[in-house]
Amino acid sequence: MQLAARRGNFFAVIEVVSVVAFLIMTVTTWVTLNSQAKKGALLSSDVTATLLVGTLVPAMAILVLLGRRMALRRAAESIGGTGRMHVRLVFIFSLIAAIPTLLVVIFASWLFQSGVEFWFSDNSRGLLENANKLARGYYEQAQRDVGYETVAMAEDLGTFLSQEPITSPSFAEFYSYQVVNRKLTESAILQKGGDGQLRTAAIVDPEGNTTRRRVTSEEIDELDSGEDMVVSADANKIEAVIPIDRRAGVYLYAARSSDLLAFSQGQRAQNIVKAYEVLTSRARVLQLRFNVALFVASLALVGLSVWFALRFADRQVKPLYRLVDAARSVGAGNFALRVESRMGADEIGLLNRAFNRMTAQIEKQTQALVGANQQLEERRAFMEAVLESVTAGIISLNSDGNVLLMNSTAQKLLFDRSGPGPVGLSLDEISPQIAALVDAGLARGIVQYNKGGELLTLAVKVSEDRTGHVITFEDITR
């Protein structure tokens, strides 16, 4: 009773510790996420994995401990049930589900974070920005080239017009030469009239379109406000407008066919950079969603394991409880009792059939004994009658408590690091709790061992011989 009470108190403490640890890790995760959100930076893979595992472990422990309470409650509803098999199955199934899940969570979180850090690193961002600058720079250089050619042509035309009038036959030849030599596709000299409207004074256009509006009033306003040059571009052409004589309202328009591929590549590079910036802004949200999904999926897997363990334990234990009740009834004298549940080919069915054969044999032998007793009573009565008619009467330790041998499993449970075995050390130096159990002469017991801040529960068995002791223990931490 005292051991059971102590065990109950221990698990109550573990439950409180798990809840407190979960709350602390939840608050820590929240504070860390908020601090990183203000900085606008992603969490590193190490920090993310640490926070995820640190929150997941106590949450899993809470689920397992909740399953333990449910197992004990179900056992209490059964006559003679202790719940130990329920608890053990819950622990085993939870352990089988939790350990691989934790490993997968750590690997998946680290892999995801590494990918995020790679794609959203400064190098990746610089690569995209440089590609965008290169594509944009090529197109902007083409715009500047058209602008510079237009400025040079305006100076040449201004010089020519200062010597000869625009109606001179040589001007048309000179103007066409300027357009062709500067690799322009069309050009026009525009003059603002008294009504503010632009009129074409001269034009070089292979299509001969003299009515098309080439310059907008907004562009003229910019030039009149002091701008030296106005350059615009679209997918078809690059256009430039500069003043030849601001006072006289004479302007030069020049255009060159645009490289459609270069324009589209520049636009595409800009769109890619914008999409990358949007994805970067969503990276933290994606990071948070991924880790929350891992957390929920892991808890769901452990919870499913606990539920399956309880169902499996119910299926295995309830027939045993019925068998215990039947054995008590047989012990009370009901030899005609038979067990009717689970007569299949499994071990429970085999045990039930063996029990029924045993009770049938006991009943048969009891009936035979009753019959024999009746015969004996009849014979005694007969012998009395005859006599009335007759006158004459008829971890291997040596005797000093030092370690002789310790296997790898024991080393992993008792030490934080791997290395040479602690042969020759005293058990008191390694685990005072187990040493106290040995000194007390107990054959078995449950001890708690602190391994690097992690509290382990060990089931210890002690076997004694003439040369020392052999100690076995198992980790039954839940």
Short mmCIF file of C-alpha atoms in Angstrom, two decimals:
data_model
loop_
_atom_site.label_atom_id
_atom_site.label_comp_id
_atom_site.label_asym_id
_atom_site.label_seq_id
_atom_site.Cartn_x
_atom_site.Cartn_y
_atom_site.Cartn_z
CA MET A 1 0.00 0.00 0.00
CA GLN A 2 2.80 2.41 0.85
CA LEU A 3 4.57 1.60 -2.42
CA ALA A 4 1.37 2.19 -4.37
CA ALA A 5 0.79 5.48 -2.55
CA ARG A 6 4.34 6.58 -3.24
CA ARG A 7 3.97 5.60 -6.88
CA GLY A 8 0.74 7.58 -7.14
CA ASN A 9 2.39 10.61 -5.57
CA PHE A 10 5.31 10.29 -7.96
CA PHE A 11 3.09 10.25 -11.02
CA ALA A 12 1.10 13.18 -9.65
CA VAL A 13 4.34 15.13 -9.42
CA ILE A 14 5.25 14.08 -12.96
CA GLU A 15 1.87 15.31 -14.19
CA VAL A 16 2.35 18.69 -12.54
CA VAL A 17 5.90 18.96 -13.89
CA SER A 18 4.72 18.08 -17.42
CA VAL A 19 1.95 20.68 -17.36
CA VAL A 20 4.28 23.36 -15.98
CA ALA A 21 6.97 22.48 -18.55
CA PHE A 22 4.43 22.63 -21.37
CA LEU A 23 3.19 26.05 -20.23
CA ILE A 24 6.75 27.37 -19.88
CA MET A 25 7.73 26.12 -23.34
CA THR A 26 4.52 27.54 -24.83
CA VAL A 27 5.22 30.98 -23.34
CA THR A 28 8.88 30.77 -24.41
CA THR A 29 7.87 29.87 -27.96
CA TRP A 30 5.36 32.72 -28.07
CA VAL A 31 7.90 35.26 -26.80
CA THR A 32 10.55 34.02 -29.25
CA LEU A 33 8.16 34.21 -32.22
CA ASN A 34 7.06 37.72 -31.29
CA SER A 35 10.64 38.95 -30.89
CA GLN A 36 11.62 37.49 -34.27
CA ALA A 37 8.47 38.94 -35.87
CA LYS A 38 9.51 42.44 -34.78
CA LYS A 39 12.92 41.89 -36.33
CA GLY A 40 11.34 40.46 -39.49
CA ALA A 41 13.77 37.53 -39.47
CA LEU A 42 13.23 33.78 -39.75
CA LEU A 43 13.97 31.44 -36.88
CA SER A 44 17.10 29.36 -37.31
CA SER A 45 16.79 25.61 -37.74
CA ASP A 46 18.36 24.91 -34.35
CA VAL A 47 16.05 27.29 -32.49
CA THR A 48 12.97 26.00 -34.31
CA ALA A 49 13.79 22.35 -33.65
CA THR A 50 14.55 23.11 -29.99
CA LEU A 51 11.29 24.98 -29.44
CA LEU A 52 9.27 22.34 -31.30
CA VAL A 53 10.76 19.37 -29.44
CA GLY A 54 10.77 21.25 -26.12
CA THR A 55 7.04 21.87 -26.47
CA LEU A 56 6.23 18.49 -27.97
CA VAL A 57 7.89 16.34 -25.29
CA PRO A 58 5.83 17.62 -22.31
CA ALA A 59 2.70 17.60 -24.47
CA MET A 60 3.32 13.93 -25.29
CA ALA A 61 3.99 13.25 -21.61
CA ILE A 62 0.64 14.82 -20.73
CA LEU A 63 -1.13 12.58 -23.25
CA VAL A 64 0.60 9.47 -21.89
CA LEU A 65 -0.19 10.41 -18.29
CA LEU A 66 -3.79 11.09 -19.28
CA GLY A 67 -3.89 7.62 -20.85
CA ARG A 68 -2.49 6.21 -17.59
CA ARG A 69 -5.31 7.84 -15.61
CA MET A 70 -7.89 6.45 -18.02
CA ALA A 71 -6.30 3.00 -17.70
CA LEU A 72 -6.44 3.14 -13.91
CA ARG A 73 -10.05 4.30 -14.01
CA ARG A 74 -11.02 1.43 -16.31
CA ALA A 75 -9.16 -1.01 -14.09
CA ALA A 76 -10.98 0.33 -11.02
CA GLU A 77 -14.30 -0.45 -12.70
CA SER A 78 -13.27 -4.11 -12.94
CA ILE A 79 -13.30 -6.42 -9.94
CA GLY A 80 -9.75 -7.18 -8.89
CA GLY A 81 -8.21 -4.97 -11.56
CA THR A 82 -4.94 -3.17 -10.78
CA GLY A 83 -4.49 -1.44 -14.12
CA ARG A 84 -0.84 -2.40 -14.43
CA MET A 85 -1.24 -4.10 -17.79
CA HIS A 86 -3.23 -1.13 -19.06
CA VAL A 87 -0.53 1.25 -17.90
CA ARG A 88 2.27 -0.86 -19.35
CA LEU A 89 0.58 -1.18 -22.71
CA VAL A 90 -0.12 2.55 -22.79
CA PHE A 91 3.53 3.23 -22.00
CA ILE A 92 4.86 0.74 -24.56
CA PHE A 93 2.60 1.90 -27.39
CA SER A 94 3.25 5.55 -26.55
CA LEU A 95 6.98 4.95 -26.50
CA ILE A 96 6.86 3.14 -29.83
CA ALA A 97 4.92 6.04 -31.35
CA ALA A 98 6.72 8.91 -29.62
CA ILE A 99 10.38 8.08 -30.28
CA PRO A 100 10.13 7.69 -34.10
CA THR A 101 7.77 10.67 -34.20
CA LEU A 102 10.26 12.86 -32.35
CA LEU A 103 13.06 11.78 -34.68
CA VAL A 104 10.94 12.46 -37.76
CA VAL A 105 9.84 15.83 -36.35
CA ILE A 106 13.43 16.87 -35.67
CA PHE A 107 14.58 15.78 -39.13
CA ALA A 108 11.59 17.31 -40.94
CA SER A 109 11.87 20.59 -39.05
CA TRP A 110 15.60 20.81 -39.67
CA LEU A 111 15.19 19.91 -43.35
CA PHE A 112 12.43 22.47 -43.85
CA GLN A 113 14.37 25.17 -42.03
CA SER A 114 17.52 24.43 -44.01
CA GLY A 115 15.58 24.79 -47.25
CA VAL A 116 13.97 28.03 -46.09
CA GLU A 117 17.32 29.43 -44.98
CA PHE A 118 18.84 28.50 -48.34
CA TRP A 119 16.14 30.01 -50.52
CA PHE A 120 15.72 33.13 -48.41
CA SER A 121 19.37 33.75 -47.65
CA ASP A 122 21.22 36.92 -48.59
CA ASN A 123 23.00 35.06 -51.39
CA SER A 124 19.73 33.94 -52.99
CA ARG A 125 18.22 37.38 -52.62
CA GLY A 126 21.35 38.98 -54.09
CA LEU A 127 21.29 36.57 -57.04
CA LEU A 128 17.72 37.51 -57.95
CA GLU A 129 18.31 41.21 -57.43
CA ASN A 130 21.45 41.13 -59.56
CA ALA A 131 19.61 39.29 -62.33
CA ASN A 132 16.85 41.88 -62.17
CA LYS A 133 19.37 44.73 -62.24
CA LEU A 134 21.13 43.13 -65.20
CA ALA A 135 17.93 42.72 -67.21
CA ARG A 136 16.65 46.14 -66.22
CA GLY A 137 20.03 47.74 -66.80
CA TYR A 138 20.17 46.39 -70.34
CA TYR A 139 16.82 47.92 -71.19
CA GLU A 140 17.57 51.19 -69.40
CA GLN A 141 20.84 51.40 -71.31
CA ALA A 142 18.85 51.13 -74.54
CA GLN A 143 16.65 54.00 -73.33
CA ARG A 144 19.65 56.13 -72.43
CA ASP A 145 21.22 55.39 -75.81
CA VAL A 146 18.11 56.64 -77.62
CA GLY A 147 18.10 59.72 -75.42
CA TYR A 148 21.75 60.49 -76.03
CA GLU A 149 21.37 59.97 -79.79
CA THR A 150 18.38 62.31 -79.80
CA VAL A 151 20.34 64.98 -77.90
CA ALA A 152 23.25 64.71 -80.35
CA MET A 153 20.90 64.83 -83.31
CA ALA A 154 19.14 67.90 -81.88
CA GLU A 155 22.45 69.71 -81.58
CA ASP A 156 23.39 68.80 -85.17
CA LEU A 157 19.98 69.85 -86.45
CA GLY A 158 20.13 73.09 -84.48
CA THR A 159 23.52 73.88 -85.96
CA PHE A 160 22.30 73.09 -89.47
CA LEU A 161 19.13 75.15 -89.07
CA SER A 162 21.17 78.11 -87.89
CA GLN A 163 22.83 78.09 -91.31
CA GLU A 164 20.04 77.01 -93.65
CA PRO A 165 16.23 77.06 -93.43
CA ILE A 166 14.14 73.97 -92.80
CA THR A 167 12.74 74.24 -96.30
CA SER A 168 16.17 73.74 -97.82
CA PRO A 169 16.43 70.58 -99.98
CA SER A 170 19.71 69.70 -98.30
CA PHE A 171 18.00 69.71 -94.89
CA ALA A 172 15.78 66.75 -95.77
CA GLU A 173 18.83 64.78 -96.85
CA PHE A 174 20.75 65.81 -93.75
CA TYR A 175 17.79 64.98 -91.49
CA SER A 176 17.32 61.52 -93.03
CA TYR A 177 21.04 60.85 -92.72
CA GLN A 178 20.90 61.73 -89.01
CA VAL A 179 17.99 59.32 -88.40
CA VAL A 180 19.55 56.42 -90.31
CA ASN A 181 23.08 56.95 -89.00
CA ARG A 182 21.86 56.96 -85.40
CA LYS A 183 19.85 53.74 -85.95
CA LEU A 184 16.53 55.43 -85.26
CA THR A 185 13.35 54.21 -86.91
CA GLU A 186 11.51 57.54 -87.08
CA SER A 187 11.81 61.18 -86.09
CA ALA A 188 9.84 64.42 -86.28
CA ILE A 189 10.46 68.11 -85.68
CA LEU A 190 7.47 69.64 -83.89
CA GLN A 191 6.67 73.29 -83.37
CA LYS A 192 4.17 74.76 -80.95
CA GLY A 193 1.83 77.23 -82.56
CA GLY A 194 0.20 80.28 -81.11
CA ASP A 195 -2.81 78.19 -80.07
CA GLY A 196 -0.57 75.83 -78.13
CA GLN A 197 -1.01 72.98 -80.58
CA LEU A 198 1.96 71.05 -81.94
CA ARG A 199 2.45 70.93 -85.66
CA THR A 200 4.85 68.74 -87.61
CA ALA A 201 7.51 70.82 -89.32
CA ALA A 202 9.56 67.90 -90.65
CA ILE A 203 9.30 64.15 -90.39
CA VAL A 204 11.26 61.01 -91.24
CA ASP A 205 8.89 58.04 -91.03
CA PRO A 206 9.06 54.93 -93.26
CA GLU A 207 5.30 54.53 -92.83
CA GLY A 208 4.69 58.17 -93.82
CA ASN A 209 2.20 58.73 -91.01
CA THR A 210 2.06 62.48 -90.48
CA THR A 211 -1.16 62.61 -88.48
CA ARG A 212 -0.24 60.34 -85.58
CA ARG A 213 0.20 62.10 -82.28
CA ARG A 214 3.74 61.37 -81.18
CA VAL A 215 4.17 63.70 -78.20
CA THR A 216 1.71 64.32 -75.39
CA SER A 217 1.01 67.64 -73.74
CA GLU A 218 2.32 66.26 -70.44
CA GLU A 219 5.71 65.60 -72.01
CA ILE A 220 5.82 69.14 -73.45
CA ASP A 221 4.94 70.53 -70.02
CA GLU A 222 7.83 68.60 -68.48
CA LEU A 223 10.24 70.00 -71.06
CA ASP A 224 8.92 73.53 -70.60
CA SER A 225 9.34 73.18 -66.83
CA GLY A 226 13.06 72.61 -67.26
CA GLU A 227 13.52 68.93 -68.08
CA ASP A 228 16.32 68.36 -70.58
CA MET A 229 14.84 65.20 -72.03
CA VAL A 230 11.78 62.95 -71.70
CA VAL A 231 12.25 59.28 -72.56
CA SER A 232 9.43 56.72 -72.56
CA ALA A 233 9.29 53.07 -73.56
CA ASP A 234 6.83 50.29 -74.20
CA ALA A 235 6.96 46.84 -75.71
CA ASN A 236 7.15 48.27 -79.28
CA LYS A 237 9.47 51.26 -79.21
CA ILE A 238 11.62 53.63 -77.18
CA GLU A 239 10.74 57.32 -77.66
CA ALA A 240 12.61 60.50 -76.71
CA VAL A 241 11.61 64.16 -76.88
CA ILE A 242 14.00 67.08 -76.34
CA PRO A 243 13.74 70.82 -77.05
CA ILE A 244 15.68 72.23 -79.98
CA ASP A 245 14.64 75.77 -79.12
CA ARG A 246 12.48 76.29 -76.03
CA ARG A 247 11.78 79.95 -76.81
CA ALA A 248 10.60 79.18 -80.32
CA GLY A 249 8.72 76.08 -79.13
CA VAL A 250 10.62 73.72 -81.42
CA TYR A 251 11.02 70.11 -80.25
CA LEU A 252 12.67 67.01 -81.67
CA TYR A 253 10.97 63.63 -81.45
CA ALA A 254 12.93 60.43 -82.12
CA ALA A 255 12.03 56.75 -81.75
CA ARG A 256 13.72 53.39 -82.10
CA SER A 257 12.04 50.01 -82.35
CA SER A 258 12.23 48.24 -79.00
CA ASP A 259 13.75 44.82 -78.44
CA LEU A 260 10.62 42.95 -77.43
CA LEU A 261 12.59 40.08 -75.87
CA ALA A 262 14.69 42.44 -73.77
CA PHE A 263 11.58 44.31 -72.65
CA SER A 264 9.75 41.09 -71.71
CA GLN A 265 12.80 39.73 -69.90
CA GLY A 266 13.11 42.94 -67.92
CA GLN A 267 9.44 42.82 -66.96
CA ARG A 268 9.73 39.15 -66.10
CA ALA A 269 12.75 39.80 -63.90
CA GLN A 270 10.84 42.51 -62.06
CA ASN A 271 7.84 40.22 -61.58
CA ILE A 272 10.09 37.46 -60.24
CA VAL A 273 11.68 39.82 -57.73
CA LYS A 274 8.25 41.05 -56.62
CA ALA A 275 7.01 37.47 -56.25
CA TYR A 276 10.15 36.62 -54.28
CA GLU A 277 9.55 39.57 -51.95
CA VAL A 278 5.95 38.43 -51.40
CA LEU A 279 7.14 34.89 -50.69
CA THR A 280 9.77 36.23 -48.30
CA SER A 281 7.10 38.12 -46.39
CA ARG A 282 5.10 34.89 -46.14
CA ALA A 283 8.08 32.73 -45.19
CA ARG A 284 7.54 33.21 -41.45
CA VAL A 285 3.87 32.27 -41.81
CA LEU A 286 4.81 29.16 -43.80
CA GLN A 287 7.45 28.31 -41.21
CA LEU A 288 4.92 28.64 -38.38
CA ARG A 289 2.25 26.63 -40.22
CA PHE A 290 4.67 23.82 -41.00
CA ASN A 291 5.84 23.49 -37.41
CA VAL A 292 2.29 23.71 -36.05
CA ALA A 293 1.29 20.95 -38.48
CA LEU A 294 4.20 18.82 -37.24
CA PHE A 295 3.20 19.49 -33.64
CA VAL A 296 -0.47 18.62 -34.17
CA ALA A 297 0.30 15.54 -36.27
CA SER A 298 2.76 14.24 -33.67
CA LEU A 299 0.29 14.71 -30.82
CA ALA A 300 -2.43 13.06 -32.90
CA LEU A 301 -0.19 10.07 -33.53
CA VAL A 302 0.67 9.69 -29.84
CA GLY A 303 -2.97 10.19 -28.86
CA LEU A 304 -4.01 7.52 -31.37
CA SER A 305 -1.40 5.19 -29.90
CA VAL A 306 -2.73 5.78 -26.37
CA TRP A 307 -6.28 5.12 -27.53
CA PHE A 308 -5.23 1.96 -29.37
CA ALA A 309 -3.28 0.80 -26.31
CA LEU A 310 -6.35 1.26 -24.11
CA ARG A 311 -8.54 -0.63 -26.55
CA PHE A 312 -5.98 -3.39 -26.91
CA ALA A 313 -5.55 -3.60 -23.13
CA ASP A 314 -9.31 -3.81 -22.65
CA ARG A 315 -9.48 -6.70 -25.08
CA GLN A 316 -6.64 -8.53 -23.36
CA VAL A 317 -7.36 -7.70 -19.73
CA LYS A 318 -11.14 -8.02 -19.42
CA PRO A 319 -11.11 -11.77 -20.19
CA LEU A 320 -8.43 -12.15 -17.53
CA TYR A 321 -10.54 -10.24 -15.02
CA ARG A 322 -13.46 -12.55 -15.79
CA LEU A 323 -11.15 -15.50 -15.32
CA VAL A 324 -10.04 -14.14 -11.94
CA ASP A 325 -13.67 -13.76 -10.87
CA ALA A 326 -14.37 -17.32 -11.99
CA ALA A 327 -11.34 -18.61 -10.06
CA ARG A 328 -12.62 -16.89 -6.92
CA SER A 329 -16.03 -18.49 -7.39
CA VAL A 330 -14.38 -21.89 -7.84
CA GLY A 331 -12.37 -21.23 -4.70
CA ALA A 332 -15.63 -20.55 -2.89
CA GLY A 333 -16.93 -23.99 -3.94
CA ASN A 334 -18.79 -23.37 -7.21
CA PHE A 335 -17.14 -26.17 -9.20
CA ALA A 336 -19.86 -26.14 -11.86
CA LEU A 337 -18.84 -22.66 -13.09
CA ARG A 338 -17.58 -22.38 -16.69
CA VAL A 339 -16.02 -19.44 -18.56
CA GLU A 340 -17.82 -18.72 -21.84
CA SER A 341 -15.85 -15.74 -23.31
CA ARG A 342 -12.95 -15.83 -25.82
CA MET A 343 -12.68 -19.46 -26.87
CA GLY A 344 -10.59 -18.69 -29.94
CA ALA A 345 -7.18 -20.00 -30.90
CA ASP A 346 -5.25 -17.27 -29.09
CA GLU A 347 -3.64 -17.55 -25.66
CA ILE A 348 -6.67 -16.12 -23.84
CA GLY A 349 -8.93 -18.71 -25.46
CA LEU A 350 -6.41 -21.44 -24.63
CA LEU A 351 -6.36 -20.30 -20.99
CA ASN A 352 -10.16 -20.24 -20.81
CA ARG A 353 -10.42 -23.72 -22.29
CA ALA A 354 -7.79 -24.99 -19.85
CA PHE A 355 -9.69 -23.39 -16.99
CA ASN A 356 -12.94 -25.04 -18.07
CA ARG A 357 -11.19 -28.41 -18.35
CA MET A 358 -9.73 -27.91 -14.91
CA THR A 359 -13.07 -27.01 -13.33
CA ALA A 360 -14.74 -29.93 -15.12
CA GLN A 361 -12.06 -32.27 -13.79
CA ILE A 362 -12.39 -30.81 -10.30
CA GLU A 363 -16.16 -31.21 -10.45
CA LYS A 364 -15.79 -34.79 -11.64
CA GLN A 365 -13.26 -35.62 -8.94
CA THR A 366 -15.40 -33.91 -6.33
CA GLN A 367 -18.39 -35.98 -7.35
CA ALA A 368 -16.19 -39.09 -7.22
CA LEU A 369 -15.01 -38.11 -3.74
CA VAL A 370 -18.59 -37.59 -2.61
CA GLY A 371 -19.51 -40.99 -3.99
CA ALA A 372 -16.47 -42.56 -2.34
CA ASN A 373 -17.39 -40.92 0.96
CA GLN A 374 -20.90 -42.33 0.70
CA GLN A 375 -19.48 -45.79 0.03
CA LEU A 376 -17.12 -45.43 2.96
CA GLU A 377 -20.00 -44.35 5.15
CA GLU A 378 -22.03 -47.34 4.05
CA ARG A 379 -19.09 -49.67 4.63
CA ARG A 380 -18.48 -48.09 8.03
CA ALA A 381 -22.08 -48.67 8.92
CA PHE A 382 -21.78 -52.24 7.63
CA MET A 383 -18.55 -52.82 9.56
CA GLU A 384 -20.14 -51.38 12.67
CA ALA A 385 -22.97 -53.71 12.20
CA VAL A 386 -20.56 -56.61 11.69
CA LEU A 387 -18.46 -55.63 14.69
CA GLU A 388 -21.56 -55.35 16.82
CA SER A 389 -22.10 -58.93 16.09
CA VAL A 390 -18.57 -59.98 17.11
CA THR A 391 -17.29 -60.04 20.78
CA ALA A 392 -13.64 -59.51 20.04
CA GLY A 393 -12.39 -56.13 19.05
CA ILE A 394 -9.80 -55.16 15.16
CA ILE A 395 25.16 -4.28 -13.41
CA SER A 396 27.83 -7.31 -11.97
CA LEU A 397 29.21 -6.21 -8.67
CA ASN A 398 31.92 -7.86 -6.66
CA SER A 399 31.64 -8.35 -2.98
CA ASP A 400 33.05 -4.85 -2.35
CA GLY A 401 30.35 -3.18 -4.40
CA ASN A 402 32.64 -2.26 -7.30
CA VAL A 403 31.55 -2.59 -10.93
CA LEU A 404 32.85 -5.64 -12.74
CA LEU A 405 30.81 -5.26 -15.91
CA MET A 406 28.33 -2.80 -17.31
CA ASN A 407 26.71 -3.16 -20.71
CA SER A 408 25.96 -0.46 -23.21
CA THR A 409 22.30 -0.13 -22.27
CA ALA A 410 23.19 0.55 -18.63
CA GLN A 411 25.76 3.11 -19.70
CA LYS A 412 23.20 4.91 -21.87
CA LEU A 413 20.72 5.03 -19.01
CA LEU A 414 23.19 6.19 -16.36
CA PHE A 415 25.57 8.42 -18.33
CA ASP A 416 25.10 11.42 -20.64
CA ARG A 417 27.94 10.42 -22.95
CA SER A 418 29.28 7.26 -24.46
CA GLY A 419 32.79 6.06 -23.73
CA PRO A 420 34.74 3.40 -21.86
CA GLY A 421 32.75 1.56 -19.23
CA PRO A 422 33.13 2.60 -15.60
CA VAL A 423 34.72 -0.70 -14.56
CA GLY A 424 36.20 -0.52 -11.09
CA LEU A 425 34.05 2.36 -9.88
CA SER A 426 31.89 1.99 -6.83
CA LEU A 427 28.16 1.75 -7.32
CA ASP A 428 27.76 4.59 -4.82
CA GLU A 429 29.66 6.89 -7.21
CA ILE A 430 27.47 5.95 -10.18
CA SER A 431 23.96 5.65 -8.70
CA PRO A 432 23.49 6.11 -4.97
CA GLN A 433 19.81 5.21 -5.35
CA ILE A 434 20.51 1.73 -6.72
CA ALA A 435 23.32 1.26 -4.21
CA ALA A 436 20.90 2.02 -1.40
CA LEU A 437 18.53 -0.63 -2.78
CA VAL A 438 21.33 -3.22 -2.78
CA ASP A 439 22.48 -2.28 0.72
CA ALA A 440 18.91 -2.66 1.97
CA GLY A 441 18.90 -6.27 0.75
CA LEU A 442 15.82 -5.79 -1.42
CA ALA A 443 15.34 -8.07 -4.40
CA ARG A 444 13.58 -5.47 -6.47
CA GLY A 445 12.42 -1.89 -6.36
CA ILE A 446 11.69 1.32 -8.23
CA VAL A 447 14.23 4.15 -8.11
CA GLN A 448 14.48 7.60 -9.68
CA TYR A 449 17.71 8.60 -11.37
CA ASN A 450 18.61 12.12 -12.54
CA LYS A 451 20.37 11.93 -15.88
CA GLY A 452 21.48 15.36 -17.02
CA GLY A 453 18.34 17.02 -15.69
CA GLU A 454 16.02 14.28 -16.99
CA LEU A 455 14.36 12.22 -14.24
CA LEU A 456 14.28 8.50 -15.10
CA THR A 457 12.23 5.86 -13.34
CA LEU A 458 14.03 2.52 -13.10
CA ALA A 459 12.61 -0.91 -12.17
CA VAL A 460 15.48 -2.68 -10.40
CA LYS A 461 15.93 -6.39 -9.63
CA VAL A 462 18.79 -7.63 -7.47
CA SER A 463 20.11 -11.19 -7.52
CA GLU A 464 22.69 -12.19 -4.95
CA ASP A 465 25.24 -14.94 -5.13
CA ARG A 466 28.33 -15.80 -3.18
CA THR A 467 30.60 -13.59 -5.28
CA GLY A 468 28.53 -10.42 -5.24
CA HIS A 469 25.36 -9.13 -6.81
CA VAL A 470 23.78 -9.04 -10.24
CA ILE A 471 21.51 -6.09 -10.73
CA THR A 472 19.04 -5.67 -13.58
CA PHE A 473 16.95 -2.63 -14.16
CA GLU A 474 14.66 -1.23 -16.83
CA ASP A 475 13.59 2.26 -17.69
CA ILE A 476 9.87 2.53 -17.01
CA THR A 477 9.70 6.28 -17.23
CA ARG A 478 6.31 7.44 -18.41
#
